[in-house]
Structure formats: structure tokens, C-alpha cells
XYZ file of C-alpha atoms in Angstrom:
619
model
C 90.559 125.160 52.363
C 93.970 125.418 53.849
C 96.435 127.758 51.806
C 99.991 127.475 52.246
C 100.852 130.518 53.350
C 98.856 129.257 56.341
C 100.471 126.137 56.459
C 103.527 127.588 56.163
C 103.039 129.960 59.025
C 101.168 127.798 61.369
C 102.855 127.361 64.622
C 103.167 123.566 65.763
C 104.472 125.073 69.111
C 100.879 127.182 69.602
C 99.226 123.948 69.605
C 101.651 122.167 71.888
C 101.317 124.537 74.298
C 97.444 124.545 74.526
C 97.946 120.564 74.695
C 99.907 121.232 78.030
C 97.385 123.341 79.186
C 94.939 120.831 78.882
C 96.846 118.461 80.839
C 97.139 120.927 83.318
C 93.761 121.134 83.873
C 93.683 117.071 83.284
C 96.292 116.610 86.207
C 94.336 119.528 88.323
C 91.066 117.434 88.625
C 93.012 114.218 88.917
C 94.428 115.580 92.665
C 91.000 117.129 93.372
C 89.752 113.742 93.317
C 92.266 111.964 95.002
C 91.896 114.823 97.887
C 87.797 114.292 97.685
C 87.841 110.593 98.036
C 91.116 110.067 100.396
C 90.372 112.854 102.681
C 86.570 114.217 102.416
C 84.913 111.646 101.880
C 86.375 109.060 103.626
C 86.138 111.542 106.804
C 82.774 112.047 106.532
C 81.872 108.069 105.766
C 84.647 107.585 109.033
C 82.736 109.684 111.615
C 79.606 110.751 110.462
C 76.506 108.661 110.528
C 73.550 110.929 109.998
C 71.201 111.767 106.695
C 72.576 114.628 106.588
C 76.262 112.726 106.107
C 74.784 110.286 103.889
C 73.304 113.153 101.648
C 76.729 114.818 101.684
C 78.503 111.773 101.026
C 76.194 110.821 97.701
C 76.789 114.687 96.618
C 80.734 113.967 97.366
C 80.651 110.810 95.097
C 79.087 112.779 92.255
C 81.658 115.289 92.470
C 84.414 112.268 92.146
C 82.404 110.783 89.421
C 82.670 114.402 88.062
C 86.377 115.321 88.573
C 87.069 111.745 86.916
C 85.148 112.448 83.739
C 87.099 115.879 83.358
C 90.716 114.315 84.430
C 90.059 111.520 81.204
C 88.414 113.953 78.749
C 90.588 116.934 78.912
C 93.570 114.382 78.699
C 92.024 113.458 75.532
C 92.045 116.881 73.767
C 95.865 117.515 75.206
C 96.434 113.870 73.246
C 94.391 115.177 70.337
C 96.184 118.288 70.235
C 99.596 116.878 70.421
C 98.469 114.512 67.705
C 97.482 117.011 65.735
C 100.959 119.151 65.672
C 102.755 115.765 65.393
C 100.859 114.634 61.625
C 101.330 118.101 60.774
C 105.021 118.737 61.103
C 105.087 115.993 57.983
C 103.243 117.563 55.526
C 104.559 121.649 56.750
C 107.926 120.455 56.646
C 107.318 118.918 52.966
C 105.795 122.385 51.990
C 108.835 124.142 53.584
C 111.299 121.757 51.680
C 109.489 122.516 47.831
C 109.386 126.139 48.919
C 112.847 126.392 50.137
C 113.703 124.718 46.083
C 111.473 127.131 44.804
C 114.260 130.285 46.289
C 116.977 128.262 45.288
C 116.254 127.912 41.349
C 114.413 131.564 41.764
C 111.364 130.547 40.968
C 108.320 132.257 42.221
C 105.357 130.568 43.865
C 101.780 132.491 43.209
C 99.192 132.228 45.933
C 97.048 129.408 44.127
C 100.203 127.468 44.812
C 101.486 127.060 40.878
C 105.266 127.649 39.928
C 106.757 130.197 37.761
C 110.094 129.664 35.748
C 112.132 131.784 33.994
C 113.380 130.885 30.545
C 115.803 127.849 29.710
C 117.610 126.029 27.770
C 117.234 126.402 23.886
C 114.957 126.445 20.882
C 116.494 124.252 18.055
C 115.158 126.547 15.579
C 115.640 129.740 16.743
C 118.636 128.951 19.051
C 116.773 131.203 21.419
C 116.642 130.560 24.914
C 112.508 128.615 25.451
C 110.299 130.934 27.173
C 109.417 130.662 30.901
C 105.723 129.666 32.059
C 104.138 128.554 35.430
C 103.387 124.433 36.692
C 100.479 123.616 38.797
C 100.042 120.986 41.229
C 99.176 117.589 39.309
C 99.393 119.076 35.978
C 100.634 116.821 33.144
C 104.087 117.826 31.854
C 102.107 120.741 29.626
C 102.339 124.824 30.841
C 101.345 128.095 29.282
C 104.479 130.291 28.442
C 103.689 134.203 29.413
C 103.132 135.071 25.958
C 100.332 132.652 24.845
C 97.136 132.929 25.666
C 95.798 129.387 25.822
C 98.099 126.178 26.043
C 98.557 125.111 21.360
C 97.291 121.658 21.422
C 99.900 118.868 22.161
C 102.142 121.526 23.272
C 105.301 120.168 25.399
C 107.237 122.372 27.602
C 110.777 121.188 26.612
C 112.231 124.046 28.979
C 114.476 122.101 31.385
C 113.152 124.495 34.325
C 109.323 123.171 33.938
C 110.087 119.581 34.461
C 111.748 121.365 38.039
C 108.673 123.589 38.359
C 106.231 120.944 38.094
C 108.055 118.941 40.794
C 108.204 121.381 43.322
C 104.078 122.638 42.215
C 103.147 118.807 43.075
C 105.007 118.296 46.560
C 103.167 121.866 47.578
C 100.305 120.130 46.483
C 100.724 116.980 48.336
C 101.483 118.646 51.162
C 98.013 120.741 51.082
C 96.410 117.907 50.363
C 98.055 115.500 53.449
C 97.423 118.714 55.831
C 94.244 119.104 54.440
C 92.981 115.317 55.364
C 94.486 115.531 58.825
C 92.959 118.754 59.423
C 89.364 117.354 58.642
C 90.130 114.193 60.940
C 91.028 116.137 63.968
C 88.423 118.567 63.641
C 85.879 115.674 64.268
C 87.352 114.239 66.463
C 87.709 117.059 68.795
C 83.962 118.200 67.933
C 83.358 114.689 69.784
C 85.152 115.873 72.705
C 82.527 118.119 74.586
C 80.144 117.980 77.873
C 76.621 118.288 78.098
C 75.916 121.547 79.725
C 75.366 121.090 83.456
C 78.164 118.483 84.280
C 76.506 115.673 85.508
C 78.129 112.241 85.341
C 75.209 109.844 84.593
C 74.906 106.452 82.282
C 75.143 108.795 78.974
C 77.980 110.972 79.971
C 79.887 107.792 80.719
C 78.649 105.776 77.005
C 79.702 109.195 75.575
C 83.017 108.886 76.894
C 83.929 105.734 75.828
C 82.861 106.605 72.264
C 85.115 109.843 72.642
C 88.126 107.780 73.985
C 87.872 105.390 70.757
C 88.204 108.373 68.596
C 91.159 109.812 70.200
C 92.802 106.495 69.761
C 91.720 106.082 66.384
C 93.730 109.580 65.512
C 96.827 109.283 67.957
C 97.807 105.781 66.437
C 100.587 107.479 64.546
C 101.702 109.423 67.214
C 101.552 107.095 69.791
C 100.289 103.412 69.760
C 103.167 102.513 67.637
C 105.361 102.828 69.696
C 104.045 100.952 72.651
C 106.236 97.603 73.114
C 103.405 95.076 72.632
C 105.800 92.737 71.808
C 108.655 92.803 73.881
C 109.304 91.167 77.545
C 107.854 92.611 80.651
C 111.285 93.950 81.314
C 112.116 95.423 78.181
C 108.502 97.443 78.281
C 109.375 98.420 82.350
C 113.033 100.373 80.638
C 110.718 101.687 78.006
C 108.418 102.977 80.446
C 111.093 104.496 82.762
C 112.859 106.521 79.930
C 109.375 108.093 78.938
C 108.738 111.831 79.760
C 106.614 112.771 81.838
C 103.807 114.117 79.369
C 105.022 110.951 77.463
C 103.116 109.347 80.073
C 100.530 111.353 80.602
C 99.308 111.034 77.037
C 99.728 107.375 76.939
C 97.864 106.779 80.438
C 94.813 109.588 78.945
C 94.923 107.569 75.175
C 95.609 103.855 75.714
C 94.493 103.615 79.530
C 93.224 99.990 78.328
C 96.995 98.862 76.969
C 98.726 100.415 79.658
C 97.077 99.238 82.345
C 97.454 95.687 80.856
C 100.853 95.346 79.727
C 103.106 92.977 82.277
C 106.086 94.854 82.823
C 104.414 98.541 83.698
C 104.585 99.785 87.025
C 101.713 98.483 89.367
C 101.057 101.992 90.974
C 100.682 102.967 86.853
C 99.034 100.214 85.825
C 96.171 101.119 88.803
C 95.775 104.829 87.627
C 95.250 103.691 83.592
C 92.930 100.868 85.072
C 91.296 103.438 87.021
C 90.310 105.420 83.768
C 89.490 102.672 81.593
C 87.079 101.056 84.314
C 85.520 104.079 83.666
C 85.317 103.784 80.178
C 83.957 100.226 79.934
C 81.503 100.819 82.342
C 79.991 103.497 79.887
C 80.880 100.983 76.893
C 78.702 98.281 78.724
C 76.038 100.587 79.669
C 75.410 101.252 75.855
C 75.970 97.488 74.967
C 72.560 96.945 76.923
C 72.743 92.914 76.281
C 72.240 90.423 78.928
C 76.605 89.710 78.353
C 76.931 93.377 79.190
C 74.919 93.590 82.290
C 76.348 90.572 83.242
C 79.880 92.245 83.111
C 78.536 95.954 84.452
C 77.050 94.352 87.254
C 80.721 93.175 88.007
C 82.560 96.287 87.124
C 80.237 98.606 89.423
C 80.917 96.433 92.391
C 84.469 96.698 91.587
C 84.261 100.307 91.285
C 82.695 100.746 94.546
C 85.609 98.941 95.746
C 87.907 100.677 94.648
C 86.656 103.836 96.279
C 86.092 102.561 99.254
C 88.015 103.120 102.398
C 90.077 100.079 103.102
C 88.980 97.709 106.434
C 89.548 95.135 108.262
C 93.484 95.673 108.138
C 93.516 95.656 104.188
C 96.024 97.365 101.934
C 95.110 99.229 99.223
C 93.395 97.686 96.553
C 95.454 98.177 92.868
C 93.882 97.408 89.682
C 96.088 95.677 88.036
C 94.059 95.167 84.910
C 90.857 95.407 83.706
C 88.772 94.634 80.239
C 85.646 92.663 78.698
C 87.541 90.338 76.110
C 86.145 87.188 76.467
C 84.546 86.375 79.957
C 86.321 89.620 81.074
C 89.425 89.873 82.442
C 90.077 91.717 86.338
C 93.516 91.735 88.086
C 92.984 92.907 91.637
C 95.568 93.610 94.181
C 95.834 94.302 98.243
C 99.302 96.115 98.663
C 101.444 97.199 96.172
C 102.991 94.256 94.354
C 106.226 96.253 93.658
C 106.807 97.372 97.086
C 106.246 94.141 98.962
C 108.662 91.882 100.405
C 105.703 88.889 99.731
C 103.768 88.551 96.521
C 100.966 85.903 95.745
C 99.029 85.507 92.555
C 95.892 83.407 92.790
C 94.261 81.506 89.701
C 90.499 81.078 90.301
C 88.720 78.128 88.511
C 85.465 76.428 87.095
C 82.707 79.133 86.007
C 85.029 82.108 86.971
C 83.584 85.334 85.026
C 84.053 89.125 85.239
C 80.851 89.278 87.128
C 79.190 89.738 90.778
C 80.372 86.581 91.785
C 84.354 87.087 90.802
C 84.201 90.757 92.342
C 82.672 89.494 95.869
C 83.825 86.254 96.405
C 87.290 85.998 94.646
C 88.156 89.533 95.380
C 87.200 88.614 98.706
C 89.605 85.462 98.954
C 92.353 87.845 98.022
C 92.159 90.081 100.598
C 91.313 87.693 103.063
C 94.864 86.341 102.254
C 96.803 89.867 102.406
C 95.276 90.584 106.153
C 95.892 86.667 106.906
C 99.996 87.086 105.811
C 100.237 90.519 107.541
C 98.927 88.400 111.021
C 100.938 85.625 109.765
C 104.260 87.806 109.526
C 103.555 91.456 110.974
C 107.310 92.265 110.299
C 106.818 92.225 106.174
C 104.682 93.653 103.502
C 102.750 91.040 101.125
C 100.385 92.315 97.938
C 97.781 89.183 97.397
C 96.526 89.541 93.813
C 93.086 87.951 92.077
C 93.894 87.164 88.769
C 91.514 86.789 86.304
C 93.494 86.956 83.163
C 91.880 84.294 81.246
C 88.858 82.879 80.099
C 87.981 79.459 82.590
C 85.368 77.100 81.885
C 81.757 78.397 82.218
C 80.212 75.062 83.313
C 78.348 74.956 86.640
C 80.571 73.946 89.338
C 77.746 71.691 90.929
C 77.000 70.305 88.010
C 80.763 68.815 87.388
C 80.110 65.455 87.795
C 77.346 64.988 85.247
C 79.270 66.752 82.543
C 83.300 65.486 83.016
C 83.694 64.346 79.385
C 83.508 68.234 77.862
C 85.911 69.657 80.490
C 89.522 70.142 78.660
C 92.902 71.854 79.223
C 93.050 74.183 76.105
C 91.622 77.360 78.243
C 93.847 76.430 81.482
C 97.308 76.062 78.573
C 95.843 79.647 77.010
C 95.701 80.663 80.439
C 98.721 79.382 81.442
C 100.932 81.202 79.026
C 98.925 84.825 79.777
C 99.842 84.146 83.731
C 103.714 83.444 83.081
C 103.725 86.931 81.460
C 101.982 88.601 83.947
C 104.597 86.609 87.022
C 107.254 87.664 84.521
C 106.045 91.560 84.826
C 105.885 90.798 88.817
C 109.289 90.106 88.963
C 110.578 92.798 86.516
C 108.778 95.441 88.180
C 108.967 94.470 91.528
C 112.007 97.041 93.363
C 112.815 94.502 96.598
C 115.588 92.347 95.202
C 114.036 89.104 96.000
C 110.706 88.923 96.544
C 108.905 85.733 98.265
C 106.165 85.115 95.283
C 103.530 82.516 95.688
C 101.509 80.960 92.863
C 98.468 79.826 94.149
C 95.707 78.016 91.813
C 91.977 76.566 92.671
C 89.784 74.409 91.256
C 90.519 74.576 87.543
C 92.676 77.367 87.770
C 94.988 74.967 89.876
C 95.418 73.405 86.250
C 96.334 76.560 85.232
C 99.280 77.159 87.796
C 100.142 73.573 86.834
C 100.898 73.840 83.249
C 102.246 77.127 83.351
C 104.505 75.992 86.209
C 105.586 73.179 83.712
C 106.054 75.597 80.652
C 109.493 76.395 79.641
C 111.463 78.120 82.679
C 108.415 77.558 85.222
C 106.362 80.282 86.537
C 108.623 83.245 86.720
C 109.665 84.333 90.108
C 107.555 82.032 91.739
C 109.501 80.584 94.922
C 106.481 78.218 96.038
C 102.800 76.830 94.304
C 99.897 76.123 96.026
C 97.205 74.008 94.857
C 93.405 73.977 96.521
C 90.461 72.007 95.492
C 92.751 70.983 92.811
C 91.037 68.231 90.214
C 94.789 67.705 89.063
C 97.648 69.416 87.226
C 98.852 67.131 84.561
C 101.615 66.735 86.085
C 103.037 63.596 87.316
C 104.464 64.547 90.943
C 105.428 67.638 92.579
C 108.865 67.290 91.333
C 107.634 68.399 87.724
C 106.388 71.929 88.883
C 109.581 73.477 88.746
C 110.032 75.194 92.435
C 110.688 71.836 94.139
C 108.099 69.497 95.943
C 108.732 70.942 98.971
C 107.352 74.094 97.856
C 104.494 72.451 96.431
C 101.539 72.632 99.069
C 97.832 71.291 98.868
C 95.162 71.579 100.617
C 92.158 69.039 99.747
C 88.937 69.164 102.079
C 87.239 65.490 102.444
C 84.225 65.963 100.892
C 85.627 68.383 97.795
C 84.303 66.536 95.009
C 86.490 68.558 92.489
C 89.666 66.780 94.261
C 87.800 62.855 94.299
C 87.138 63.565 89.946
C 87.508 60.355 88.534
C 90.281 59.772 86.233
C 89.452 59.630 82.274
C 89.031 55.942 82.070
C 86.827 55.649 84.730
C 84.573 58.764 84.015
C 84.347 57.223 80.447
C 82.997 53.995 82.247
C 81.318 56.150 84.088
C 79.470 57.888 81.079
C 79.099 55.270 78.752
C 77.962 52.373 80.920
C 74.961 54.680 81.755
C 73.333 54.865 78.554
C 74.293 51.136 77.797
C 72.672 50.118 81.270
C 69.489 52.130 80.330
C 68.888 50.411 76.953
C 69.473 46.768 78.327
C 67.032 47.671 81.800
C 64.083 48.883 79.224
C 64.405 45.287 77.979
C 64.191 43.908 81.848
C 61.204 44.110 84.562
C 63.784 46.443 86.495
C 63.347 49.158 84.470
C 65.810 51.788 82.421
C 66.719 53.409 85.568
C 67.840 50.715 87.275
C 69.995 50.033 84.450
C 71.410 52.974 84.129
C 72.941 53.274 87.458
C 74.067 49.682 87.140
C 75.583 50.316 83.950
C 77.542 53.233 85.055
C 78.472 51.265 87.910
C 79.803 48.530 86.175
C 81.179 51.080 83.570
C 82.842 52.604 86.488
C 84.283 48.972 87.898
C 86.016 48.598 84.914
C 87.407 51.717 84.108
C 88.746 51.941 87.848
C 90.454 48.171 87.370
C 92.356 50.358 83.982
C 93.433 53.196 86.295
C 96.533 54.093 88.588
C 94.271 54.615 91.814
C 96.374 58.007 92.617
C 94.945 59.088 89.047
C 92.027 61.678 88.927
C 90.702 63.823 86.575
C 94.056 65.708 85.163
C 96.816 63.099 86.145
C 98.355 62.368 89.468
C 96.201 63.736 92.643
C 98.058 66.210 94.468
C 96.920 65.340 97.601
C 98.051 62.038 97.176
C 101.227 60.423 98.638
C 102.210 59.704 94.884
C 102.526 63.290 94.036
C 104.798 64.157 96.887
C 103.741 67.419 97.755
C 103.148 69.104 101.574
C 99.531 68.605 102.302
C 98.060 71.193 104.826
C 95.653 70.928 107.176
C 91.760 72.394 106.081
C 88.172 71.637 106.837
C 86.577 68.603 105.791
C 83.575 70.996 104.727
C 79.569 69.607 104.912
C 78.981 65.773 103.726
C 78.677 64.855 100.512
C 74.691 65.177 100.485
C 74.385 68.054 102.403
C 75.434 70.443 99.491
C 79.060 69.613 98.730
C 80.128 72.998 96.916
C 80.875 74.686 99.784
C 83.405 72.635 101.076
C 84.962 73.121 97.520
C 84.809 77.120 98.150
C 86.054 77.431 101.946
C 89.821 77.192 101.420
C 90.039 80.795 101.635
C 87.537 81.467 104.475
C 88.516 82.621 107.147
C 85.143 81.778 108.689
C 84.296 78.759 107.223
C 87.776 77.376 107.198
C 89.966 79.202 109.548
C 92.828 76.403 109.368
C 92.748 76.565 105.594
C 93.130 80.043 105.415
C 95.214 80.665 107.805
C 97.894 77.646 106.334
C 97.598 79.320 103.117
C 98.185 82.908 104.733
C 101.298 81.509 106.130
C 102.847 80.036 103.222
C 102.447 83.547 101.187
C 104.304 85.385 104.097
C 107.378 83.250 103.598
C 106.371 81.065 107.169
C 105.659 77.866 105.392
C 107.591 76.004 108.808
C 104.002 77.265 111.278
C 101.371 75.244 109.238
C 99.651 72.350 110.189
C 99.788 69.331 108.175
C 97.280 66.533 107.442
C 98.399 63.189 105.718
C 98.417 62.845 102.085
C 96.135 60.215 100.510
């Protein structure tokens, strides 16, 4: 048990500095592995093609793998340590407080912590002054004077100096007792905080380190997640951020990588580095989740990972993780180039069925970078960051299957997901250091919705100088006009046989839907048959809802492609017939292969060049 002479003596400073020293060595392997993956390793995986490369290569990504899992660990016992001295400064300085009363009344504290006093006041009797005695922590207002033996029952110390005594016994007490608890709490924690002998950084090693990071948050709360600005504006959080020490940062980036790398208003390069850490993190979290959710979302993170160590190609900037977790459907923010260095800045809003899986990290990770390299050939003179946002939770139903399931597709995840992607424009623009950056929203499919409603949210999207809208099966809004940047900074792109963009408007899809089963039920009762029925019914359902329905109207309001909506509609692909496996010409916009024009339109319009596209009449 702690005494108080120890906690008296103990020196917060002692443990401060062995905190430092652990983010020494936290910051040491943190530049060994940026030198092992930016200069060895991508120089051997540059020039080197033999098994003998390939074996040095695998033992070169172990050694990352290994150099990242002592960077976040030993960052976690400097934050534990500083922790540590932080909750107990409150309870030493209480101590030093009740002792510091103790030598200014002259009493005298024993070891066991109890009080002694010296005589006071007066007996009423004997008109002699009442004999001293001694108070123990959490004592009743009761004490043995010197000369007695044993307490007389219902004996009350009336001596004025007991009632002082007892005061000062209780706060040493307390103090113990507070010390005592956070003592206990830290010690397990950093018993957590230890490698398997023979450093290898396998499945276990990374499920142990997630379970070690959630106890070093669950003990630095006090010290630190209190303080983080949660709920201010991205640009209030960027001044907090800036006026942060240095090991202020450190410990936040090695305790709360997964808050710091997701709050709008950080610093991009910042936001990569705690994003780099946490990926980390949840990829051990997911390996000890084990459920078919899990692998779903490890599957994606790995191939995201691998990414991000990669060397860049093709003409690619950097990739930046802009944020990263497994809420929901899982969230992944991806960037090429620096988004607060770049003269250009686009954000694009996937759609239907979007997940934090294989599929998001190949293909939509894939659309953004197809866009940075596009703007760079677009406008060689300026610097563009093309971002993947996946910051909310779209609609999980098939894309192919669309058409047989309209009546269950809604706007409350595209408005939820419209609010999260105004915050995260609003961090763009607070942290981005050009003075007026050229920022693009660009949405597709359903997450064209998305950019529509938060476009026509209160102020617009921040930042955002022009939208555009691909595959789009509406915004809800009623023309361009009611996006907020203009209509002509509104541009769509709509291939011809995109079902998403031909959706049929609510009346007619509930013709659609409800003259099939009617149709069915009245053919069973005809030599044609229920089939026959069906499709006539919906037919006729269809007829009638069509004869209720602006014809400019599809699924969510006004079609953007449509002269009616009064946007610029570029040129694309018309993609394969309807018949010949229609999603594809719903996925090309972004192709460079598949749909050169459409990509390179789109290219063009994020690198501020919206005058070199080629146009195609609206509908």
C-alpha cells in the first residue's frame, strides 16, 4: 500500500521524463520505417526482379510491419506514463495541502497517517485547558487523549483542535486512497503493454494491440480526450491543433489515432499519420472479430494497407488517409495529393451498395486516382488532391437489382450523409493553406443524392466552387439553380443506357409495382395466365402513373441530365445496350479505359478547365 511519505516524495517529473523517453524511441522507429519503405524497399521493388529481391522485399515488409507495432506501442506507455503523473499531481498536491495545515497549527502527523493535537480550549469543570489526542482518517468525531488508555464510551472530543485534526487526518486519507486507485489502474494497464518475445508482427500481435490501445484510452480520458474539440467547427479544432505542443501531439496521435485522424478541421498530412496507426489497429480488431462483417471489412482494409505502402504509379500522388473506421458499413477517406497543398481539390461521393470492402478499395479508390493523374494531364501547371469519400453509410441493395426493388430506396442515409460531407468540405477549406482553392464536389449514383442535399443544406457545400453529378438517379432538387454554386457549375454526365439515370419517377414506379401483383391475380382468372398479367398490369400500372408525372421527373425529382434542370451536360459513353449487362455503363464514368471521354471531361472540370470539355445535349 502506498504511504505518504512516498506519495509525498514521489517525483511527477521522474515519470515525465521516462514518458519522453518512450516517445523517443516511439518517434525513432517511426523514421526507421519511413526510411525502410520510402527508400529500401521501394529500391529494391524499383530495380530488382529476382527471388532473391522478392525474399528480401517480404523480409523488408516484416521489418515495417515491425517498426510500426513499436512506433504505436511505445507511444502508448509515454501516454500511459504521462497519464499517470497527470492523475497523480491531484491527489499529491491534496496530501501536500493537509500536510502543509498540519505545520501550520503544529500538529504532528505519525507514519500510519493519524493527527496529533496539542491541548485546547477549556474544561467547564476544571477550567483546565482539554487534553490533546490524535484523529485518524475517517474516524467519527471520537479520539483517545494521551492519558487514557482506551476511548470511555460516548466520549466526545470537545477540544477545538480535534475537529481541525480530524479534517486534515481525512484529506491525507483521501488522498491515499485517490493515489491508491490510480496507482492500481495504471499498473494494469501498463502490464497490458508488452511484446511477445521474438518480435514478430503476425494476426495476434496486431488483435493484441488493439486491445492494448483501448486500455490506454480508457486511462488517458482525463488527461486527454477531454479536451479534444469534438464539438466545435473544423476551423476552431485546426487553431486548437496548431497551438498544441509538440508532445501534445504526439500523445494525442499515439492515444486517439481513431479521433484524430477523423476530425474535419486537422491537418491532412496529420490526419494520414493517425490513420496510418489506427488502420493498424482495426485490422487487428477485425482479425479477432472473426465474423463474416469483419472479414468482409479486413478484406478491405488489407488491400488498403497494401496501398498505402506501395510505391505510387502511373503519375499518382501520394495517397493520404484521410480517415478510416468500421462504424457502420465502414467508413475510408482516401486521397491522391495533399488536399492542403493543392491549388485543385475534388471530393467524390460513391453510391448504391458502397461498403468498406474489396470492392470500395479497388474500384472507388481506383476512380480517384484515375481523376488526380487525369487533372494533372488536364492542367500540368497546378496541383489537384482527388479524394474517395466514404464517410457514410449508402444503401446496401444490389445495384443490378435496382429496378425490381425502387419502392425501399429512401433519402434518410444520403441527408445523414449529407450533413457528415459538409463537415468534412468545411475541414477542406479550413485546412487547406492556398487562399482559394478550386474544390469540386463530385457525387455518383446515390451518392449524387448525397452531393445534392448537402449542396442544398444551409450555406451549400462549403468551399465547393463547382458539383458534378454522374449516373445520377436525381438530387431532389428542382434545377441546377437550387445547388448553390450556380447552374453553370453544375455538370452531368448520363451514359444512354445507365439505367440508374432512366429510374422512373415515384408515381410511375408505384404503377409500376402495384399493377404487377394486380395483373397477376386477374391473369390466374384468364386462359393467359398470371404471367401474362403481371407484365400487363405493371404496364398499365406504369401508363398511368407516367400520364401523373412531369416527364423530366425520375426517381429523386428533376433529371439532371434533362433540359429542365439546366445544368452543363458532358459528353460520355453510351456504355453496352440495355440487355447486354447494363451495370457497366452505370460504372464507366470514371474509366479511363472504358470511357475515356467521361473521364477525361470530369478530369478537366476538377483542374479548374471546365471551358476544354465536350458537351452532349441535355434530354
Amino acid at each position: 500500500m502506498l504511504t505518504w511519505q512516498q506519495l509525498r516524495d514521489l517525483k511527477l517529473t521522474g515519470l515525465q521524463s521516462a514518458a519522453d523517453s518512450w516517445g523517443a524511441v516511439s518517434r525513432h522507429a517511426n523514421a526507421a520505417r519511413d526510411r525502410l519503405s520510402n527508400e529500401l524497399l521501394g529500391a529494391i521493388e524499383k530495380s530488382q526482379t529476382s527471388e532473391a529481391a522478392t525474399s528480401a522485399a517480404g523480409r523488408l515488409k516484416t521489418l515495417d510491419h515491425n517498426y510500426d507495432y513499436i512506433q504505436i506501442e511505445c507511444g502508448l506507455v509515454r501516454t500511459t506514463l504521462d497519464s499517470l503523473a497527470y492523475e497523480l499531481a491531484g491527489p499529491q498536491s491534496k496530501l501536500r495541502d493537509a500536510l502543509d495545515d498540519a505545520a501550520a497549527l503544529k500538529f504532528t502527523v505519525g507514519e500510519d497517517g493519524s493527527v496529533s493535537y496539542p491541548p485546547g480550549g477549556e474544561n467547564p469543570m476544571t477550567k483546565q485547558p482539554l487534553p490533546g489526542g490524535s484523529a485518524m482518517g475517517g474516524s467519527p468525531l471520537m479520539s483517545r487523549p494521551p492519558a487514557l488508555t482506551q476511548t470511555p464510551p460516548g466520549f466526545t472530543d470537545t477540544n477545538p483542535n480535534h475537529a481541525k485534526a480530524q479534517a486534515i487526518a481525512d484529506h491525507i486519507r483521501d488522498a491515499l486512497q485517490e493515489a491508491h486507485r490510480v496507482d492500481e489502474r495504471f499498473s494494469a494497464t501498463l502490464a497490458k503493454l508488452k511484446a511477445e518475445p521474438g518480435l514478430n508482427v503476425a494476426g495476434a500481435t496486431l488483435e493484441d494491440m488493439a486491445a492494448d490501445a483501448a486500455a490506454v484510452r480508457e486511462v488517458a480520458d482525463q488527461y486527454l480526450k477531454n479536451d479534444i474539440p469534438t464539438d466545435k467547427s473544423p476551423a476552431e479544432r485546426k487553431a486548437w491543433w496548431t497551438y498544441l505542443t509538440d508532445k501534445e501531439r504526439e500523445e494525442y496521435l499515439a492515444a486517439y489515432p481513431n479521433i484524430i485522424g477523423n476530425l474535419d478541421g486537422i491537418p491532412s498530412a496529420v490526419r494520414d499519420e493517425a490513420n496510418r496507426d489506427n488502420l493498424q489497429v482495426l485490422i487487428g480488431r477485425m482479425e479477432a472479430d472473426g465474423s463474416e462483417t469483419a472479414r468482409t471489412k479486413l478484406a478491405g482494409l488489407l488491400s488498403i494497407d497494401e496501398q498505402l505502402r506501395a510505391e505510387p504509379t502511373d503519375g499518382a500522388p501520394r495517397m493520404y488517409l484521410l480517415g478510416i473506421g468500421d462504424q457502420g458499413n465502414g467508413r475510408a477517406i482516401v486521397s491522391f495529393g495533399n488536399p492542403d497543398t493543392s491549388r485543385n481539390v475534388s471530393a467524390y461521393v460513391p453510391g448504391l451498395g458502397t461498403s468498406l470492402d474489396t470492392g470500395f478499395a479497388r474500384n472507388d479508390i481506383d476512380r480517384a486516382r484515375a481523376t488526380a493523374i487525369g487533372a494533372r494531364e488536364a492542367s500540368p501547371e497546378s496541383t489537384t488532391a482527388s479524394i474517395a469519400w466514404l464517410g457514410y453509410d449508402a444503401p446496401q441493395l444490389p445495384a443490378e437489382k435496382l429496378l425490381d426493388n425502387t419502392a425501399v430506396m429512401g433519402t434518410e442515409d444520403a441527408e445523414a450523409g449529407a450533413a457528415s460531407y459538409d463537415r468534412f468540405m468545411a475541414g477542406v477549406s479550413a485546412t487547406n493553406e492556398t487562399g482559394d482553392p478550386h474544390i469540386t464536389a463530385i457525387g455518383h449514383s446515390y451518392g449524387s443524392l448525397t452531393v445534392g442535399l448537402a449542396a442544398q443544406r444551409p450555406g451549400g457545400i462549403p468551399g465547393a466552387d463547382d458539383i458534378i453529378l454522374v449516373g445520377s438517379p436525381g438530387t431532389e432538387a428542382k434545377t441546377a439553380d437550387d445547388l448553390g454554386v450556380g447552374r453553370d457549375h453544375v455538370f452531368v454526365g448520363a451514359a444512354k443506357n445507365d439505367l440508374v439515370t432512366r429510374l422512373p419517377s415515384p408515381p410511375e414506379a408505384g404503377g409500376l409495382l402495384s399493377g404487377g401483383p394486380l395483373g397477376f391475380v386477374a391473369g390466374a382468372q384468364s386462359p393467359l395466365g398470371p404471367v401474362y398479367g403481371a407484365v400487363q398490369g405493371s404496364k398499365l400500372g406504369y401508363a398511368i402513373g407516367e400520364a401523373f408525372s412531369d416527364p423530366s421527373e425520375i426517381y429523386f425529382g428533376t433529371d439532371p441530365a434533362s433540359h429542365e434542370f439546366g445544368a452543363h451536360r458532358f459528353a460520355v459513353g453510351d456504355g453496352p445496350p440495355v440487355g447486354m449487362n447494363g451495370v457497366p455503363a452505370h460504372s464507366n464514368y470514371f474509366n479511363p479505359d472504358a470511357d475515356p471521354e467521361s473521364a477525361a471531361n470530369i478530369a478537366r472540370i476538377v483542374a479548374g478547365k471546365p471551358g476544354d470539355i465536350s458537351t452532349q445535349e441535355p434530354r
